[in-house]
Amino acid sequence: MKRTTLVLGACGQIGTELTLNLREKYGKDTVLATDIMEPSLIELKEGPFEILDVSDTNSLREICEKYNVNTVYHLVAMLSAKGEKFPMEAWDLNMRSLLNLLELAKGKVIEKIFWPSSIAVFGPTTPKQNTPQQTVMEPSTVYGISKLAGERWCEYYFNKYNIDVRSIRYPGLISWKSQPGGGTTDYAVEIYYKALEEGKYTSYISKYRTLPMMYIEDAVRATIELTNAPSENLKIRSSYNLAGMSFDPSTIGASIKNILPEFKLNFNPDYREEIAASWPESIDDSAARLDWGWTPKYDLKTMTEVMLKNLRTKLQLS
Ligand code: SER
């Protein structure tokens, strides 16, 4: 029986684009999309789709066996801002789902796992500029704590049981096909919607608060490139630093203004500003470049052009 690739959280921000991309590359039937809810994007139903709660160990195992799954992309998580409101739920969801998968790999039900980490593993005591791969890591959010613990588990399962697990510390991700939810960096997506719909936006992140960010197309490409890289090249089994671009709200605002001169940007920082303040401003991703040839394609200018063009069509604006 042929092997299937499984995407967990296929209706989410990364899951949507990753599923569509993998299906285009390898064929619709080779990628099983799953989520806890029915997809609103009809294209996700053009290949196999199952409703699945990743914390339900038995159902996860049954799906993996039924579809003869070899590689799993695990894209289910409660992000940083929502996690601060529901700390126990965030910890439970983020940890249990990863450990379930690592155990399935240990039991030889599946062969390979991609699991995302985040810049949230870093904290206020981490060097902010060009943050190294290995450095002080004292995250101050529940999301960050769960991702750091997850990284340690991944490396542990690799060293102890030879589990082929691969991971990236995603920066803030910007996309137009599906929206993020519950993250601190979501402002950099909302701003494009509001610019087109209302001509103005009030940022909950302060004017000059710089964060590492990346356009979704780069993030999906990085994810597939790392997952396909020869195992022996990968020196890091916790999680790779990954960089695309860095900007603050005033700079992304200016890039929108270049195309929409009337756009007005205001600031009203809330609790998410404190989370953002604890994260790096820029990331050193030389290990990813060296081990599996990573290079980003998008900068702020090209991303803004693509975002505004595609959102205009999506929102049916002239
Ligand atoms: N985008 C995530 C968040 O803001 C960080 O990985 O929570």
Short mmCIF file of C-alpha atoms and ligand atoms in Angstrom, two decimals:
data_model
loop_
_atom_site.label_atom_id
_atom_site.label_comp_id
_atom_site.label_asym_id
_atom_site.label_seq_id
_atom_site.Cartn_x
_atom_site.Cartn_y
_atom_site.Cartn_z
CA MET A 1 0.00 0.00 0.00
CA LYS A 2 1.37 3.44 -0.88
CA ARG A 3 2.53 5.75 1.90
CA THR A 4 0.67 8.95 2.81
CA THR A 5 1.83 12.30 4.20
CA LEU A 6 -0.32 13.58 7.06
CA VAL A 7 -0.90 17.26 7.84
CA LEU A 8 -2.26 17.97 11.32
CA GLY A 9 -3.94 21.36 11.63
CA ALA A 10 -4.52 21.61 7.87
CA CYS A 11 -7.06 24.44 8.18
CA GLY A 12 -4.63 26.71 10.03
CA GLN A 13 -2.38 29.45 8.74
CA ILE A 14 0.56 27.19 7.83
CA GLY A 15 -1.42 23.98 7.35
CA THR A 16 -3.60 25.39 4.58
CA GLU A 17 -0.75 26.52 2.36
CA LEU A 18 1.47 23.54 3.19
CA THR A 19 -1.30 21.07 2.26
CA LEU A 20 -2.04 22.79 -1.04
CA ASN A 21 1.66 23.02 -1.85
CA LEU A 22 2.41 19.37 -1.01
CA ARG A 23 -0.60 18.19 -3.04
CA GLU A 24 0.49 20.22 -6.03
CA LYS A 25 4.00 18.75 -5.80
CA TYR A 26 3.26 15.13 -4.99
CA GLY A 27 -0.37 14.56 -6.03
CA LYS A 28 -3.68 15.22 -4.29
CA ASP A 29 -4.17 11.69 -2.98
CA THR A 30 -0.76 11.49 -1.32
CA VAL A 31 -1.56 14.11 1.33
CA LEU A 32 -4.15 13.55 4.04
CA ALA A 33 -5.37 16.83 5.55
CA THR A 34 -6.83 16.74 9.06
CA ASP A 35 -8.17 19.32 11.45
CA ILE A 36 -10.54 19.56 14.40
CA MET A 37 -13.05 21.36 12.16
CA GLU A 38 -14.33 21.23 8.61
CA PRO A 39 -12.31 23.42 6.21
CA SER A 40 -13.84 26.65 5.05
CA LEU A 41 -11.49 26.69 2.05
CA ILE A 42 -13.05 24.34 -0.47
CA GLU A 43 -9.69 23.44 -2.09
CA LEU A 44 -8.69 21.56 1.04
CA LYS A 45 -11.48 19.10 0.29
CA GLU A 46 -10.05 18.31 -3.14
CA GLY A 47 -7.90 15.59 -1.55
CA PRO A 48 -8.47 13.29 1.43
CA PHE A 49 -9.69 15.08 4.57
CA GLU A 50 -10.52 13.74 8.06
CA ILE A 51 -11.70 15.43 11.23
CA LEU A 52 -9.11 14.67 13.95
CA ASP A 53 -8.39 15.89 17.48
CA VAL A 54 -4.61 15.50 17.88
CA SER A 55 -4.84 15.04 21.64
CA ASP A 56 -6.91 11.90 21.06
CA THR A 57 -4.09 9.33 21.00
CA ASN A 58 -6.22 6.45 19.72
CA SER A 59 -7.76 8.35 16.82
CA LEU A 60 -4.34 9.68 15.80
CA ARG A 61 -2.94 6.14 15.73
CA GLU A 62 -5.96 4.80 13.82
CA ILE A 63 -5.64 7.49 11.15
CA CYS A 64 -1.90 6.83 10.79
CA GLU A 65 -2.52 3.10 10.38
CA LYS A 66 -5.55 3.45 8.09
CA TYR A 67 -3.70 5.71 5.64
CA ASN A 68 -0.28 4.06 5.99
CA VAL A 69 1.25 7.41 7.00
CA ASN A 70 5.01 7.86 6.87
CA THR A 71 5.62 11.62 7.29
CA VAL A 72 3.62 13.85 9.63
CA TYR A 73 3.60 17.64 9.58
CA HIS A 74 2.32 18.66 12.99
CA LEU A 75 0.89 22.18 12.74
CA VAL A 76 -1.43 22.29 15.71
CA ALA A 77 -0.67 24.73 18.54
CA MET A 78 -2.16 27.36 20.75
CA LEU A 79 -0.10 30.49 20.01
CA SER A 80 1.46 33.04 22.36
CA ALA A 81 -1.31 35.59 22.98
CA LYS A 82 -4.13 33.07 23.40
CA GLY A 83 -1.82 30.86 25.47
CA GLU A 84 -1.48 33.63 28.08
CA LYS A 85 -5.28 33.57 28.47
CA PHE A 86 -5.49 29.75 28.66
CA PRO A 87 -2.13 28.61 30.08
CA MET A 88 -3.06 25.06 31.08
CA GLU A 89 -4.93 24.39 27.83
CA ALA A 90 -1.97 25.74 25.83
CA TRP A 91 0.51 23.54 27.67
CA ASP A 92 -1.74 20.50 27.41
CA LEU A 93 -2.47 20.87 23.68
CA ASN A 94 1.06 21.84 22.66
CA MET A 95 2.82 19.11 24.64
CA ARG A 96 0.44 16.20 24.49
CA SER A 97 0.08 16.31 20.72
CA LEU A 98 3.85 16.29 20.19
CA LEU A 99 4.48 13.49 22.66
CA ASN A 100 1.71 11.41 21.05
CA LEU A 101 3.47 11.69 17.72
CA LEU A 102 6.94 10.98 19.08
CA GLU A 103 5.56 7.83 20.71
CA LEU A 104 3.95 6.75 17.42
CA ALA A 105 7.33 7.17 15.73
CA LYS A 106 9.01 5.19 18.49
CA GLY A 107 6.48 2.40 17.93
CA LYS A 108 7.32 2.51 14.17
CA VAL A 109 3.78 3.51 13.17
CA ILE A 110 5.20 6.61 11.40
CA GLU A 111 8.72 7.41 10.14
CA LYS A 112 9.29 11.13 10.03
CA ILE A 113 7.95 14.17 11.91
CA PHE A 114 8.07 17.88 11.15
CA TRP A 115 7.19 19.92 14.22
CA PRO A 116 7.40 23.71 14.35
CA SER A 117 9.06 25.66 17.09
CA SER A 118 9.11 29.45 17.27
CA ILE A 119 11.08 32.59 18.08
CA ALA A 120 8.98 32.44 21.28
CA VAL A 121 11.54 29.99 22.73
CA PHE A 122 13.70 33.05 23.36
CA GLY A 123 13.09 35.43 26.22
CA PRO A 124 14.06 38.79 27.72
CA THR A 125 17.58 37.57 28.63
CA THR A 126 18.37 36.36 25.08
CA PRO A 127 20.60 38.62 22.91
CA LYS A 128 18.14 40.51 20.69
CA GLN A 129 20.24 41.17 17.59
CA ASN A 130 21.18 38.34 15.30
CA THR A 131 20.06 35.87 17.97
CA PRO A 132 22.36 32.83 17.78
CA GLN A 133 21.21 29.25 17.27
CA GLN A 134 22.53 28.35 20.71
CA THR A 135 22.03 31.01 23.35
CA VAL A 136 20.28 31.86 26.61
CA MET A 137 16.67 30.64 26.44
CA GLU A 138 14.37 31.80 29.22
CA PRO A 139 10.96 32.23 27.55
CA SER A 140 8.35 34.17 29.49
CA THR A 141 5.17 32.93 27.77
CA VAL A 142 3.43 29.57 28.19
CA TYR A 143 3.64 29.13 24.43
CA GLY A 144 7.41 29.75 24.52
CA ILE A 145 7.87 27.39 27.46
CA SER A 146 5.93 24.66 25.62
CA LYS A 147 7.96 25.16 22.44
CA LEU A 148 11.27 25.05 24.32
CA ALA A 149 10.21 21.89 26.15
CA GLY A 150 9.08 20.47 22.78
CA GLU A 151 12.49 21.16 21.27
CA ARG A 152 14.15 19.31 24.13
CA TRP A 153 11.78 16.34 23.63
CA CYS A 154 12.50 16.24 19.89
CA GLU A 155 16.24 16.13 20.45
CA TYR A 156 15.79 13.55 23.20
CA TYR A 157 13.77 11.20 20.95
CA PHE A 158 16.32 11.63 18.17
CA ASN A 159 19.28 10.82 20.44
CA LYS A 160 17.61 8.07 22.42
CA TYR A 161 15.38 6.34 19.86
CA ASN A 162 16.75 7.61 16.54
CA ILE A 163 13.43 9.26 15.67
CA ASP A 164 13.68 11.35 12.50
CA VAL A 165 12.22 14.59 13.77
CA ARG A 166 12.91 17.96 12.15
CA SER A 167 12.02 21.45 13.28
CA ILE A 168 12.18 25.16 12.51
CA ARG A 169 11.84 28.14 14.84
CA TYR A 170 9.36 30.09 12.74
CA PRO A 171 9.40 33.88 12.94
CA GLY A 172 6.04 35.70 12.71
CA LEU A 173 4.30 34.45 9.56
CA ILE A 174 2.38 36.61 7.11
CA SER A 175 -0.18 35.09 4.75
CA TRP A 176 -3.35 35.93 2.84
CA LYS A 177 -5.04 32.56 2.10
CA SER A 178 -5.75 31.83 5.75
CA GLN A 179 -5.38 34.00 8.82
CA PRO A 180 -3.39 33.24 11.95
CA GLY A 181 -5.18 33.20 15.28
CA GLY A 182 -4.05 33.98 18.80
CA GLY A 183 -0.48 35.04 18.01
CA THR A 184 1.45 38.18 18.93
CA THR A 185 2.76 38.71 15.41
CA ASP A 186 -0.76 38.55 13.88
CA TYR A 187 -0.79 42.34 13.69
CA ALA A 188 1.39 42.11 10.59
CA VAL A 189 -1.44 40.22 8.84
CA GLU A 190 -4.36 42.27 10.19
CA ILE A 191 -2.70 45.48 9.06
CA TYR A 192 -3.03 44.48 5.37
CA TYR A 193 -6.72 43.55 5.73
CA LYS A 194 -7.54 46.80 7.54
CA ALA A 195 -5.49 48.90 5.11
CA LEU A 196 -7.63 47.62 2.24
CA GLU A 197 -10.97 47.45 4.05
CA GLU A 198 -10.83 50.61 6.18
CA GLY A 199 -7.76 52.56 5.11
CA LYS A 200 -6.52 52.60 8.71
CA TYR A 201 -5.20 50.32 11.44
CA THR A 202 -4.50 50.59 15.15
CA SER A 203 -1.50 48.47 16.09
CA TYR A 204 -1.44 46.68 19.46
CA ILE A 205 2.36 46.55 19.09
CA SER A 206 4.29 49.77 19.68
CA LYS A 207 5.66 51.84 16.81
CA TYR A 208 9.32 50.80 16.86
CA ARG A 209 9.03 47.25 18.24
CA THR A 210 11.00 45.19 15.72
CA LEU A 211 10.28 41.48 15.31
CA PRO A 212 11.55 38.73 12.98
CA MET A 213 8.96 37.94 10.29
CA MET A 214 8.56 35.86 7.13
CA TYR A 215 6.19 35.57 4.18
CA ILE A 216 4.28 32.26 4.19
CA GLU A 217 5.62 31.11 0.83
CA ASP A 218 9.17 31.20 2.22
CA ALA A 219 8.03 29.43 5.40
CA VAL A 220 6.30 26.62 3.48
CA ARG A 221 9.30 26.20 1.19
CA ALA A 222 11.63 26.06 4.22
CA THR A 223 9.38 23.45 5.83
CA ILE A 224 9.42 21.18 2.77
CA GLU A 225 13.13 21.71 2.11
CA LEU A 226 14.06 20.78 5.67
CA THR A 227 11.76 17.75 5.65
CA ASN A 228 13.29 16.52 2.38
CA ALA A 229 16.93 17.23 3.34
CA PRO A 230 19.26 14.23 3.71
CA SER A 231 19.17 13.14 7.33
CA GLU A 232 22.95 13.01 7.67
CA ASN A 233 23.24 16.74 6.84
CA LEU A 234 21.09 17.79 9.77
CA LYS A 235 23.24 18.65 12.77
CA ILE A 236 20.38 20.15 14.77
CA ARG A 237 17.53 18.01 16.02
CA SER A 238 16.10 20.50 18.49
CA SER A 239 15.03 23.25 16.06
CA TYR A 240 16.70 25.45 13.42
CA ASN A 241 16.76 29.25 13.63
CA LEU A 242 15.16 30.69 10.48
CA ALA A 243 15.20 34.29 9.26
CA GLY A 244 13.32 36.12 6.54
CA MET A 245 13.05 39.83 7.36
CA SER A 246 12.71 42.07 10.41
CA PHE A 247 10.51 45.14 10.75
CA ASP A 248 8.49 47.21 13.21
CA PRO A 249 4.89 48.43 12.81
CA SER A 250 5.99 51.85 11.53
CA THR A 251 8.09 50.24 8.75
CA ILE A 252 5.38 47.84 7.55
CA GLY A 253 3.00 50.81 7.71
CA ALA A 254 5.34 52.82 5.46
CA SER A 255 5.57 49.97 2.97
CA ILE A 256 1.74 49.89 2.75
CA LYS A 257 1.63 53.68 2.40
CA ASN A 258 3.87 53.39 -0.67
CA ILE A 259 1.02 51.59 -2.41
CA LEU A 260 -1.94 53.09 -0.51
CA PRO A 261 -0.89 56.69 0.22
CA GLU A 262 -4.04 57.42 2.28
CA PHE A 263 -3.32 54.64 4.80
CA LYS A 264 -3.32 55.81 8.45
CA LEU A 265 -1.54 53.92 11.20
CA ASN A 266 -2.17 54.43 14.94
CA PHE A 267 -0.82 52.71 18.03
CA ASN A 268 -2.50 51.36 21.13
CA PRO A 269 -0.19 48.73 22.66
CA ASP A 270 -1.78 46.06 24.88
CA TYR A 271 -0.54 42.93 26.71
CA ARG A 272 0.90 41.59 23.45
CA GLU A 273 3.45 44.41 23.41
CA GLU A 274 5.07 42.87 26.50
CA ILE A 275 5.27 39.49 24.77
CA ALA A 276 6.82 41.11 21.68
CA ALA A 277 9.31 42.97 23.87
CA SER A 278 10.61 39.66 25.21
CA TRP A 279 11.46 38.29 21.73
CA PRO A 280 14.48 38.83 19.44
CA GLU A 281 14.63 41.53 16.77
CA SER A 282 16.67 39.56 14.26
CA ILE A 283 17.80 35.96 13.91
CA ASP A 284 21.06 34.30 12.90
CA ASP A 285 20.04 31.41 10.65
CA SER A 286 23.52 30.43 9.42
CA ALA A 287 23.08 26.81 10.61
CA ALA A 288 19.99 26.38 8.39
CA ARG A 289 21.85 27.95 5.45
CA LEU A 290 24.82 25.66 5.96
CA ASP A 291 23.06 22.36 6.71
CA TRP A 292 20.18 22.42 4.22
CA GLY A 293 20.82 25.40 1.98
CA TRP A 294 18.20 27.82 3.30
CA THR A 295 17.77 31.24 1.60
CA PRO A 296 14.67 33.45 1.88
CA LYS A 297 13.18 35.03 -1.26
CA TYR A 298 10.82 37.71 0.07
CA ASP A 299 11.65 41.06 1.62
CA LEU A 300 9.16 43.57 3.04
CA LYS A 301 8.61 45.35 -0.28
CA THR A 302 7.87 42.21 -2.31
CA MET A 303 5.72 40.79 0.47
CA THR A 304 3.61 43.96 0.72
CA GLU A 305 3.03 43.95 -3.04
CA VAL A 306 1.94 40.29 -3.04
CA MET A 307 -0.21 40.65 0.08
CA LEU A 308 -2.12 43.70 -1.16
CA LYS A 309 -2.61 42.26 -4.65
CA ASN A 310 -3.94 38.91 -3.45
CA LEU A 311 -6.06 40.33 -0.64
CA ARG A 312 -7.65 42.81 -3.01
CA THR A 313 -8.86 39.89 -5.12
CA LYS A 314 -9.82 37.77 -2.12
CA LEU A 315 -11.84 40.57 -0.54
CA GLN A 316 -13.34 41.42 -3.94
CA LEU A 317 -12.16 45.02 -3.78
CA SER A 318 -11.55 46.91 -6.98
N1 SER B 1 3.62 33.85 15.53
C1 SER B 1 3.73 33.30 16.84
C2 SER B 1 3.01 34.12 17.84
O1 SER B 1 2.92 35.31 17.64
C3 SER B 1 5.16 33.19 17.24
O2 SER B 1 5.64 31.98 16.80
O3 SER B 1 2.56 33.59 18.80
#
